[in-house]
Amino acid sequence: MQTQFANAVTQKENGTRLGGSILRAGGLVAFPTETVYGLGANGLDGEAVRRIFEAKGRPSDNPLILHVAKKNDVKQLWPRIPPIARTLMDAFWPGPLTLIFNRSSIVPDEVTAGLDTVAVRMPDNKTALALIREAGVPVAAPSANSSGKPSPTAAEHVREDLEGKIDLIIDGGPCRFGLESTVLSLVGAPTILRPGAVTKEMLEAIIGPVALASSILSPLKEGERAASPGMKYRHYAPEAEVLVGEGVPRQAANRIARAYDAAEAEGKRCMIFATEQTRAFYTGRQYVIIGDREDPATLCRNLFAKLREYSEKADVIFAESLPEQGEGLAYMNRLLRAAGFHTLS
Ligand code: AMP
Ligand code: MG
């Protein structure tokens, strides 16, 4: 099974049928979603799910998200669906919102890493939905990268990390959002464990106040327990050093330009992730435009691809901070983790 389909990269149409049969047989299929590429396995088969952890080198105490093709499929995964979850599903599914609630007994321990809760979402991507429908089961899927690499936002990234280790990669082109889903716990007061394209503001417009887990913008303190096991890992760690310029755009850009010149004087290869608004500050230095500060979604979409591209070409990457509102919160959460929380202030 593992070798029969190894390395196959197919077009979307045939890919979902072949992918469905591979998943039913216990194999691994990488597939596009609107957030990042996922690495899927039959979410009700503990042994198939274990292969995901092996292929990625993912720590086994970091639970996975189950992906469903219709809202009613949640019924089998949770013992009951609380009214607030219904409201959120109606407002945001299919879409980049993962909901966590108590799990039912059919969910294998491999998925939840032994927790008594399980995370579920319905992706907003035709290929992903067709694949899940073909599989006929909930599909457990983390991001389809090697653990420690930025999440893949194109099929090429999946190939770089996992070729030869999984059965099929379905190429659906570049991902629309480029950062992983918002993770919201509904066990107790609604709490965002990981910010994403469904923002705090969007959630609050529908259900009222939503809390933020403390580790979203700061490292875990000594002895502190992560609300979401994934947050204790330095997930998005590129090889290059990443430094975040803090402050309003002019300040951030000046700090970056100064640190760039100092690093260059030490012989380091430097790269700046500039924005439409700040390019003029970086004249004479190496920079790439990663988006428009007025539209943070553009920065979110490009961040992981650019980290991947430059983490070997550069020794130091400089990036500007964004206001931590709307999608800016998700951007800062990923950027600060990639930077190991190293800022220029
Ligand atoms: P990934 O699969 O890489 O997109 O990451 C999924 C994220 O959701 C990780 O940060 C996990 O730790 C988190 N997660 C998944 N299931 C649970 C759960 N039951 N409770 C808390 N966090 C979870
Ligand atoms: Mg991941």
PDB file of C-alpha atoms in Angstrom, residues 50-310:
ATOM      1  CA  ARG A  50      -0.054   6.903  13.756  1.00  0.00           C
ATOM      2  CA  ARG A  51       1.490   6.978  10.262  1.00  0.00           C
ATOM      3  CA  ILE A  52       0.844  10.737  10.098  1.00  0.00           C
ATOM      4  CA  PHE A  53       3.005  11.279  13.179  1.00  0.00           C
ATOM      5  CA  GLU A  54       5.763   9.073  11.703  1.00  0.00           C
ATOM      6  CA  ALA A  55       5.772  10.799   8.292  1.00  0.00           C
ATOM      7  CA  LYS A  56       5.892  14.290   9.829  1.00  0.00           C
ATOM      8  CA  GLY A  57       8.118  13.498  12.794  1.00  0.00           C
ATOM      9  CA  ARG A  58       5.327  15.096  14.866  1.00  0.00           C
ATOM     10  CA  PRO A  59       5.420  14.690  18.670  1.00  0.00           C
ATOM     11  CA  SER A  60       2.679  12.182  19.553  1.00  0.00           C
ATOM     12  CA  ASP A  61       1.294  14.399  22.339  1.00  0.00           C
ATOM     13  CA  ASN A  62       0.127  17.002  19.791  1.00  0.00           C
ATOM     14  CA  PRO A  63      -3.493  16.196  18.809  1.00  0.00           C
ATOM     15  CA  LEU A  64      -4.947  16.372  15.282  1.00  0.00           C
ATOM     16  CA  ILE A  65      -7.989  18.047  13.754  1.00  0.00           C
ATOM     17  CA  LEU A  66     -10.716  15.841  12.228  1.00  0.00           C
ATOM     18  CA  HIS A  67     -12.036  17.147   8.896  1.00  0.00           C
ATOM     19  CA  VAL A  68     -15.656  16.523   7.907  1.00  0.00           C
ATOM     20  CA  ALA A  69     -17.577  17.098   4.655  1.00  0.00           C
ATOM     21  CA  LYS A  70     -20.891  18.052   6.277  1.00  0.00           C
ATOM     22  CA  LYS A  71     -21.990  19.592   9.548  1.00  0.00           C
ATOM     23  CA  ASN A  72     -23.990  16.540  10.627  1.00  0.00           C
ATOM     24  CA  ASP A  73     -20.851  14.386  10.608  1.00  0.00           C
ATOM     25  CA  VAL A  74     -19.898  16.077  13.874  1.00  0.00           C
ATOM     26  CA  LYS A  75     -22.679  14.123  15.619  1.00  0.00           C
ATOM     27  CA  GLN A  76     -20.650  10.916  15.679  1.00  0.00           C
ATOM     28  CA  LEU A  77     -17.542  12.678  17.034  1.00  0.00           C
ATOM     29  CA  TRP A  78     -19.056  14.622  19.933  1.00  0.00           C
ATOM     30  CA  PRO A  79     -21.593  13.099  22.371  1.00  0.00           C
ATOM     31  CA  ARG A  80     -23.765  16.201  21.827  1.00  0.00           C
ATOM     32  CA  ILE A  81     -23.584  19.424  19.834  1.00  0.00           C
ATOM     33  CA  PRO A  82     -23.941  22.479  22.103  1.00  0.00           C
ATOM     34  CA  PRO A  83     -26.184  25.257  20.667  1.00  0.00           C
ATOM     35  CA  ILE A  84     -23.245  27.679  20.437  1.00  0.00           C
ATOM     36  CA  ALA A  85     -21.414  25.196  18.186  1.00  0.00           C
ATOM     37  CA  ARG A  86     -24.448  24.991  15.877  1.00  0.00           C
ATOM     38  CA  THR A  87     -24.527  28.772  15.659  1.00  0.00           C
ATOM     39  CA  LEU A  88     -20.825  28.907  14.786  1.00  0.00           C
ATOM     40  CA  MET A  89     -21.054  26.107  12.228  1.00  0.00           C
ATOM     41  CA  ASP A  90     -23.929  27.896  10.511  1.00  0.00           C
ATOM     42  CA  ALA A  91     -21.973  31.156  10.474  1.00  0.00           C
ATOM     43  CA  PHE A  92     -18.495  29.911   9.485  1.00  0.00           C
ATOM     44  CA  TRP A  93     -18.607  26.376   8.000  1.00  0.00           C
ATOM     45  CA  PRO A  94     -17.314  25.454   5.573  1.00  0.00           C
ATOM     46  CA  GLY A  95     -14.382  27.644   6.569  1.00  0.00           C
ATOM     47  CA  PRO A  96     -11.176  28.130   8.560  1.00  0.00           C
ATOM     48  CA  LEU A  97     -12.700  27.615  12.030  1.00  0.00           C
ATOM     49  CA  THR A  98     -11.869  24.524  14.117  1.00  0.00           C
ATOM     50  CA  LEU A  99     -14.139  23.772  17.075  1.00  0.00           C
ATOM     51  CA  ILE A 100     -13.107  21.761  20.134  1.00  0.00           C
ATOM     52  CA  PHE A 101     -15.583  19.914  22.326  1.00  0.00           C
ATOM     53  CA  ASN A 102     -15.838  16.687  24.341  1.00  0.00           C
ATOM     54  CA  ARG A 103     -15.165  13.611  22.236  1.00  0.00           C
ATOM     55  CA  SER A 104     -17.222  10.499  21.766  1.00  0.00           C
ATOM     56  CA  SER A 105     -15.737   7.021  22.174  1.00  0.00           C
ATOM     57  CA  ILE A 106     -15.320   6.288  18.442  1.00  0.00           C
ATOM     58  CA  VAL A 107     -12.504   8.862  18.235  1.00  0.00           C
ATOM     59  CA  PRO A 108      -9.168   7.050  18.616  1.00  0.00           C
ATOM     60  CA  ASP A 109      -6.644   8.165  21.256  1.00  0.00           C
ATOM     61  CA  GLU A 110      -4.091   8.708  18.480  1.00  0.00           C
ATOM     62  CA  VAL A 111      -6.186  11.644  17.194  1.00  0.00           C
ATOM     63  CA  THR A 112      -6.677  13.378  20.538  1.00  0.00           C
ATOM     64  CA  ALA A 113      -3.308  12.464  22.057  1.00  0.00           C
ATOM     65  CA  GLY A 114      -5.292  11.034  24.946  1.00  0.00           C
ATOM     66  CA  LEU A 115      -7.297  14.234  25.654  1.00  0.00           C
ATOM     67  CA  ASP A 116     -11.027  13.884  26.339  1.00  0.00           C
ATOM     68  CA  THR A 117     -11.792  16.538  23.708  1.00  0.00           C
ATOM     69  CA  VAL A 118     -11.566  16.497  19.908  1.00  0.00           C
ATOM     70  CA  ALA A 119     -11.058  19.262  17.331  1.00  0.00           C
ATOM     71  CA  VAL A 120     -13.270  19.286  14.199  1.00  0.00           C
ATOM     72  CA  ARG A 121     -13.605  21.464  11.132  1.00  0.00           C
ATOM     73  CA  MET A 122     -15.226  21.525   7.683  1.00  0.00           C
ATOM     74  CA  PRO A 123     -12.774  22.974   5.129  1.00  0.00           C
ATOM     75  CA  ASP A 124     -13.900  25.417   2.428  1.00  0.00           C
ATOM     76  CA  ASN A 125     -12.178  23.775  -0.510  1.00  0.00           C
ATOM     77  CA  LYS A 126     -13.924  21.680  -3.174  1.00  0.00           C
ATOM     78  CA  THR A 127     -11.066  19.208  -3.539  1.00  0.00           C
ATOM     79  CA  ALA A 128     -10.805  18.685   0.224  1.00  0.00           C
ATOM     80  CA  LEU A 129     -14.563  18.171   0.554  1.00  0.00           C
ATOM     81  CA  ALA A 130     -14.654  15.753  -2.396  1.00  0.00           C
ATOM     82  CA  LEU A 131     -11.761  13.769  -0.894  1.00  0.00           C
ATOM     83  CA  ILE A 132     -13.449  13.508   2.517  1.00  0.00           C
ATOM     84  CA  ARG A 133     -16.713  12.437   0.847  1.00  0.00           C
ATOM     85  CA  GLU A 134     -14.862   9.773  -1.169  1.00  0.00           C
ATOM     86  CA  ALA A 135     -13.124   8.529   1.977  1.00  0.00           C
ATOM     87  CA  GLY A 136     -16.501   8.207   3.719  1.00  0.00           C
ATOM     88  CA  VAL A 137     -14.907   8.879   7.129  1.00  0.00           C
ATOM     89  CA  PRO A 138     -13.696  11.941   9.053  1.00  0.00           C
ATOM     90  CA  VAL A 139     -10.163  12.701   7.874  1.00  0.00           C
ATOM     91  CA  ALA A 140      -7.523  13.422  10.528  1.00  0.00           C
ATOM     92  CA  ALA A 141      -5.122  15.984   9.103  1.00  0.00           C
ATOM     93  CA  PRO A 142      -2.403  18.229  10.475  1.00  0.00           C
ATOM     94  CA  SER A 143      -0.447  20.467   8.112  1.00  0.00           C
ATOM     95  CA  ALA A 144       1.453  18.428   5.485  1.00  0.00           C
ATOM     96  CA  ASN A 145       4.959  19.612   6.417  1.00  0.00           C
ATOM     97  CA  SER A 146       7.814  17.982   8.304  1.00  0.00           C
ATOM     98  CA  SER A 147       7.493  18.950  11.951  1.00  0.00           C
ATOM     99  CA  GLY A 148       9.486  22.161  12.539  1.00  0.00           C
ATOM    100  CA  LYS A 149       9.100  23.467   8.956  1.00  0.00           C
ATOM    101  CA  PRO A 150       6.592  26.186   8.042  1.00  0.00           C
ATOM    102  CA  SER A 151       3.207  24.797   6.990  1.00  0.00           C
ATOM    103  CA  PRO A 152       2.941  24.105   3.234  1.00  0.00           C
ATOM    104  CA  THR A 153       0.849  26.505   1.159  1.00  0.00           C
ATOM    105  CA  ALA A 154       1.554  24.828  -2.213  1.00  0.00           C
ATOM    106  CA  ALA A 155       1.888  21.210  -3.363  1.00  0.00           C
ATOM    107  CA  GLU A 156       5.577  21.838  -4.102  1.00  0.00           C
ATOM    108  CA  HIS A 157       6.210  22.483  -0.377  1.00  0.00           C
ATOM    109  CA  VAL A 158       4.605  19.142   0.501  1.00  0.00           C
ATOM    110  CA  ARG A 159       6.836  17.411  -2.013  1.00  0.00           C
ATOM    111  CA  GLU A 160       9.951  19.052  -0.517  1.00  0.00           C
ATOM    112  CA  ASP A 161       9.106  17.706   2.930  1.00  0.00           C
ATOM    113  CA  LEU A 162       7.241  14.422   2.439  1.00  0.00           C
ATOM    114  CA  GLU A 163       7.951  12.935  -0.986  1.00  0.00           C
ATOM    115  CA  GLY A 164       8.502   9.198  -0.630  1.00  0.00           C
ATOM    116  CA  LYS A 165       6.998   9.154   2.879  1.00  0.00           C
ATOM    117  CA  ILE A 166       3.305   9.387   1.889  1.00  0.00           C
ATOM    118  CA  ASP A 167       1.067   7.739  -0.709  1.00  0.00           C
ATOM    119  CA  LEU A 168      -0.365  10.647  -2.671  1.00  0.00           C
ATOM    120  CA  ILE A 169      -0.136  14.418  -3.027  1.00  0.00           C
ATOM    121  CA  ILE A 170      -3.151  16.116  -4.599  1.00  0.00           C
ATOM    122  CA  ASP A 171      -2.117  19.405  -6.202  1.00  0.00           C
ATOM    123  CA  GLY A 172      -4.810  22.053  -5.843  1.00  0.00           C
ATOM    124  CA  GLY A 173      -2.653  25.130  -6.458  1.00  0.00           C
ATOM    125  CA  PRO A 174      -1.699  27.727  -3.840  1.00  0.00           C
ATOM    126  CA  CYS A 175      -3.812  28.054  -0.674  1.00  0.00           C
ATOM    127  CA  ARG A 176      -6.217  30.987  -0.377  1.00  0.00           C
ATOM    128  CA  PHE A 177      -5.457  31.950   3.257  1.00  0.00           C
ATOM    129  CA  GLY A 178      -1.993  30.521   3.871  1.00  0.00           C
ATOM    130  CA  LEU A 179      -2.217  30.273   7.695  1.00  0.00           C
ATOM    131  CA  GLU A 180      -3.798  27.404   9.635  1.00  0.00           C
ATOM    132  CA  SER A 181      -7.387  27.557  10.907  1.00  0.00           C
ATOM    133  CA  THR A 182      -8.604  29.447  13.949  1.00  0.00           C
ATOM    134  CA  VAL A 183      -8.904  26.940  16.828  1.00  0.00           C
ATOM    135  CA  LEU A 184     -11.742  27.724  19.264  1.00  0.00           C
ATOM    136  CA  SER A 185     -12.390  25.667  22.383  1.00  0.00           C
ATOM    137  CA  LEU A 186     -16.037  25.365  23.414  1.00  0.00           C
ATOM    138  CA  VAL A 187     -15.215  23.434  26.580  1.00  0.00           C
ATOM    139  CA  GLY A 188     -16.084  26.137  29.115  1.00  0.00           C
ATOM    140  CA  ALA A 189     -16.068  29.795  28.011  1.00  0.00           C
ATOM    141  CA  PRO A 190     -15.272  30.120  24.270  1.00  0.00           C
ATOM    142  CA  THR A 191     -11.481  30.543  23.996  1.00  0.00           C
ATOM    143  CA  ILE A 192      -9.259  30.999  20.952  1.00  0.00           C
ATOM    144  CA  LEU A 193      -6.323  28.596  21.257  1.00  0.00           C
ATOM    145  CA  ARG A 194      -4.869  29.555  17.885  1.00  0.00           C
ATOM    146  CA  PRO A 195      -5.868  32.658  15.852  1.00  0.00           C
ATOM    147  CA  GLY A 196      -6.635  32.375  12.135  1.00  0.00           C
ATOM    148  CA  ALA A 197      -8.660  33.891   9.303  1.00  0.00           C
ATOM    149  CA  VAL A 198     -11.896  33.673  11.304  1.00  0.00           C
ATOM    150  CA  THR A 199     -10.963  36.502  13.640  1.00  0.00           C
ATOM    151  CA  LYS A 200     -11.833  37.231  17.276  1.00  0.00           C
ATOM    152  CA  GLU A 201     -13.877  40.178  16.037  1.00  0.00           C
ATOM    153  CA  MET A 202     -15.848  37.984  13.607  1.00  0.00           C
ATOM    154  CA  LEU A 203     -16.568  35.414  16.332  1.00  0.00           C
ATOM    155  CA  GLU A 204     -17.611  38.068  18.853  1.00  0.00           C
ATOM    156  CA  ALA A 205     -20.068  39.576  16.346  1.00  0.00           C
ATOM    157  CA  ILE A 206     -21.920  36.236  16.452  1.00  0.00           C
ATOM    158  CA  ILE A 207     -21.487  34.828  19.998  1.00  0.00           C
ATOM    159  CA  GLY A 208     -20.325  37.738  22.198  1.00  0.00           C
ATOM    160  CA  PRO A 209     -17.094  37.839  24.216  1.00  0.00           C
ATOM    161  CA  VAL A 210     -14.378  35.354  23.268  1.00  0.00           C
ATOM    162  CA  ALA A 211     -11.205  34.836  25.334  1.00  0.00           C
ATOM    163  CA  LEU A 212      -7.655  34.486  23.971  1.00  0.00           C
ATOM    164  CA  ALA A 213      -5.276  31.826  25.302  1.00  0.00           C
ATOM    165  CA  SER A 214      -2.354  33.581  26.977  1.00  0.00           C
ATOM    166  CA  SER A 215       0.307  31.874  24.857  1.00  0.00           C
ATOM    167  CA  ILE A 216      -0.933  33.363  21.555  1.00  0.00           C
ATOM    168  CA  LEU A 217       1.479  36.318  21.596  1.00  0.00           C
ATOM    169  CA  SER A 218       3.964  35.335  24.289  1.00  0.00           C
ATOM    170  CA  PRO A 219       6.093  32.274  25.046  1.00  0.00           C
ATOM    171  CA  LEU A 220       4.845  29.816  27.661  1.00  0.00           C
ATOM    172  CA  LYS A 221       6.241  30.575  31.088  1.00  0.00           C
ATOM    173  CA  GLU A 222       8.272  27.989  32.985  1.00  0.00           C
ATOM    174  CA  GLY A 223       5.907  25.247  34.207  1.00  0.00           C
ATOM    175  CA  GLU A 224       2.855  26.750  32.425  1.00  0.00           C
ATOM    176  CA  ARG A 225       0.572  24.245  30.682  1.00  0.00           C
ATOM    177  CA  ALA A 226      -0.375  24.919  27.048  1.00  0.00           C
ATOM    178  CA  ALA A 227      -4.142  25.207  26.467  1.00  0.00           C
ATOM    179  CA  SER A 228      -3.434  23.737  23.066  1.00  0.00           C
ATOM    180  CA  PRO A 229      -0.608  21.185  23.097  1.00  0.00           C
ATOM    181  CA  GLY A 230       0.684  22.477  19.740  1.00  0.00           C
ATOM    182  CA  MET A 231       1.509  25.848  21.275  1.00  0.00           C
ATOM    183  CA  LYS A 232       4.339  24.542  23.373  1.00  0.00           C
ATOM    184  CA  TYR A 233       6.312  23.639  20.262  1.00  0.00           C
ATOM    185  CA  ARG A 234       8.321  26.157  18.283  1.00  0.00           C
ATOM    186  CA  HIS A 235       6.269  25.124  15.273  1.00  0.00           C
ATOM    187  CA  TYR A 236       7.166  27.506  12.526  1.00  0.00           C
ATOM    188  CA  ALA A 237      10.925  27.523  12.899  1.00  0.00           C
ATOM    189  CA  PRO A 238      12.883  28.347   9.745  1.00  0.00           C
ATOM    190  CA  GLU A 239      16.642  27.790   9.598  1.00  0.00           C
ATOM    191  CA  ALA A 240      17.420  31.503   9.295  1.00  0.00           C
ATOM    192  CA  GLU A 241      17.239  33.812  12.299  1.00  0.00           C
ATOM    193  CA  VAL A 242      14.003  35.861  12.154  1.00  0.00           C
ATOM    194  CA  LEU A 243      13.754  39.301  13.776  1.00  0.00           C
ATOM    195  CA  VAL A 244      10.535  41.301  14.130  1.00  0.00           C
ATOM    196  CA  GLY A 245      10.684  45.109  13.913  1.00  0.00           C
ATOM    197  CA  GLU A 246       8.190  46.557  16.379  1.00  0.00           C
ATOM    198  CA  GLY A 247       6.345  49.877  16.322  1.00  0.00           C
ATOM    199  CA  VAL A 248       4.414  51.950  13.790  1.00  0.00           C
ATOM    200  CA  PRO A 249       5.573  51.322  10.192  1.00  0.00           C
ATOM    201  CA  ARG A 250       8.201  54.121  10.127  1.00  0.00           C
ATOM    202  CA  GLN A 251       9.698  52.985  13.467  1.00  0.00           C
ATOM    203  CA  ALA A 252       9.651  49.323  12.527  1.00  0.00           C
ATOM    204  CA  ALA A 253      11.314  50.037   9.188  1.00  0.00           C
ATOM    205  CA  ASN A 254      14.020  52.223  10.774  1.00  0.00           C
ATOM    206  CA  ARG A 255      14.774  49.553  13.369  1.00  0.00           C
ATOM    207  CA  ILE A 256      14.984  46.924  10.660  1.00  0.00           C
ATOM    208  CA  ALA A 257      17.225  49.060   8.426  1.00  0.00           C
ATOM    209  CA  ARG A 258      19.635  49.692  11.313  1.00  0.00           C
ATOM    210  CA  ALA A 259      19.773  46.025  12.380  1.00  0.00           C
ATOM    211  CA  TYR A 260      20.178  45.004   8.744  1.00  0.00           C
ATOM    212  CA  ASP A 261      23.209  47.238   8.286  1.00  0.00           C
ATOM    213  CA  ALA A 262      24.797  45.883  11.473  1.00  0.00           C
ATOM    214  CA  ALA A 263      24.179  42.259  10.473  1.00  0.00           C
ATOM    215  CA  GLU A 264      25.494  42.889   6.978  1.00  0.00           C
ATOM    216  CA  ALA A 265      28.661  44.422   8.411  1.00  0.00           C
ATOM    217  CA  GLU A 266      29.185  41.090  10.200  1.00  0.00           C
ATOM    218  CA  GLY A 267      29.017  39.307   6.850  1.00  0.00           C
ATOM    219  CA  LYS A 268      25.504  37.889   7.295  1.00  0.00           C
ATOM    220  CA  ARG A 269      23.161  37.406   4.319  1.00  0.00           C
ATOM    221  CA  CYS A 270      20.081  39.523   5.085  1.00  0.00           C
ATOM    222  CA  MET A 271      16.551  39.664   3.674  1.00  0.00           C
ATOM    223  CA  ILE A 272      13.717  42.040   4.549  1.00  0.00           C
ATOM    224  CA  PHE A 273      10.038  41.123   4.252  1.00  0.00           C
ATOM    225  CA  ALA A 274       8.859  44.571   3.171  1.00  0.00           C
ATOM    226  CA  THR A 275       5.346  45.877   2.557  1.00  0.00           C
ATOM    227  CA  GLU A 276       3.916  48.166  -0.118  1.00  0.00           C
ATOM    228  CA  GLN A 277       3.918  50.973   2.437  1.00  0.00           C
ATOM    229  CA  THR A 278       7.508  50.616   3.646  1.00  0.00           C
ATOM    230  CA  ARG A 279       9.597  49.633   0.603  1.00  0.00           C
ATOM    231  CA  ALA A 280      11.049  53.152   0.310  1.00  0.00           C
ATOM    232  CA  PHE A 281      12.758  52.748   3.708  1.00  0.00           C
ATOM    233  CA  TYR A 282      14.793  49.801   2.469  1.00  0.00           C
ATOM    234  CA  THR A 283      16.402  51.276  -0.633  1.00  0.00           C
ATOM    235  CA  GLY A 284      19.833  49.761  -1.309  1.00  0.00           C
ATOM    236  CA  ARG A 285      19.074  46.657   0.781  1.00  0.00           C
ATOM    237  CA  GLN A 286      17.773  43.180  -0.139  1.00  0.00           C
ATOM    238  CA  TYR A 287      14.013  43.043   0.284  1.00  0.00           C
ATOM    239  CA  VAL A 288      10.943  41.272  -1.017  1.00  0.00           C
ATOM    240  CA  ILE A 289       7.406  42.692  -0.855  1.00  0.00           C
ATOM    241  CA  ILE A 290       5.243  40.228   1.076  1.00  0.00           C
ATOM    242  CA  GLY A 291       2.003  42.218   1.105  1.00  0.00           C
ATOM    243  CA  ASP A 292      -0.006  45.335   1.771  1.00  0.00           C
ATOM    244  CA  ARG A 293      -0.317  46.494   5.384  1.00  0.00           C
ATOM    245  CA  GLU A 294      -3.816  47.820   4.615  1.00  0.00           C
ATOM    246  CA  ASP A 295      -4.849  44.253   3.760  1.00  0.00           C
ATOM    247  CA  PRO A 296      -3.217  41.897   6.325  1.00  0.00           C
ATOM    248  CA  ALA A 297      -4.664  38.875   4.484  1.00  0.00           C
ATOM    249  CA  THR A 298      -2.009  39.439   1.794  1.00  0.00           C
ATOM    250  CA  LEU A 299       0.773  39.112   4.381  1.00  0.00           C
ATOM    251  CA  CYS A 300      -0.863  36.017   5.911  1.00  0.00           C
ATOM    252  CA  ARG A 301      -1.081  34.377   2.482  1.00  0.00           C
ATOM    253  CA  ASN A 302       2.635  34.850   1.734  1.00  0.00           C
ATOM    254  CA  LEU A 303       4.329  34.417   5.110  1.00  0.00           C
ATOM    255  CA  PHE A 304       5.001  30.667   5.132  1.00  0.00           C
ATOM    256  CA  ALA A 305       6.002  30.473   1.462  1.00  0.00           C
ATOM    257  CA  LYS A 306       8.479  33.331   1.911  1.00  0.00           C
ATOM    258  CA  LEU A 307       9.899  31.857   5.128  1.00  0.00           C
ATOM    259  CA  ARG A 308      10.457  28.605   3.260  1.00  0.00           C
ATOM    260  CA  GLU A 309      12.015  30.381   0.278  1.00  0.00           C
ATOM    261  CA  TYR A 310      14.445  32.537   2.241  1.00  0.00           C
TER     262      TYR A 310
END
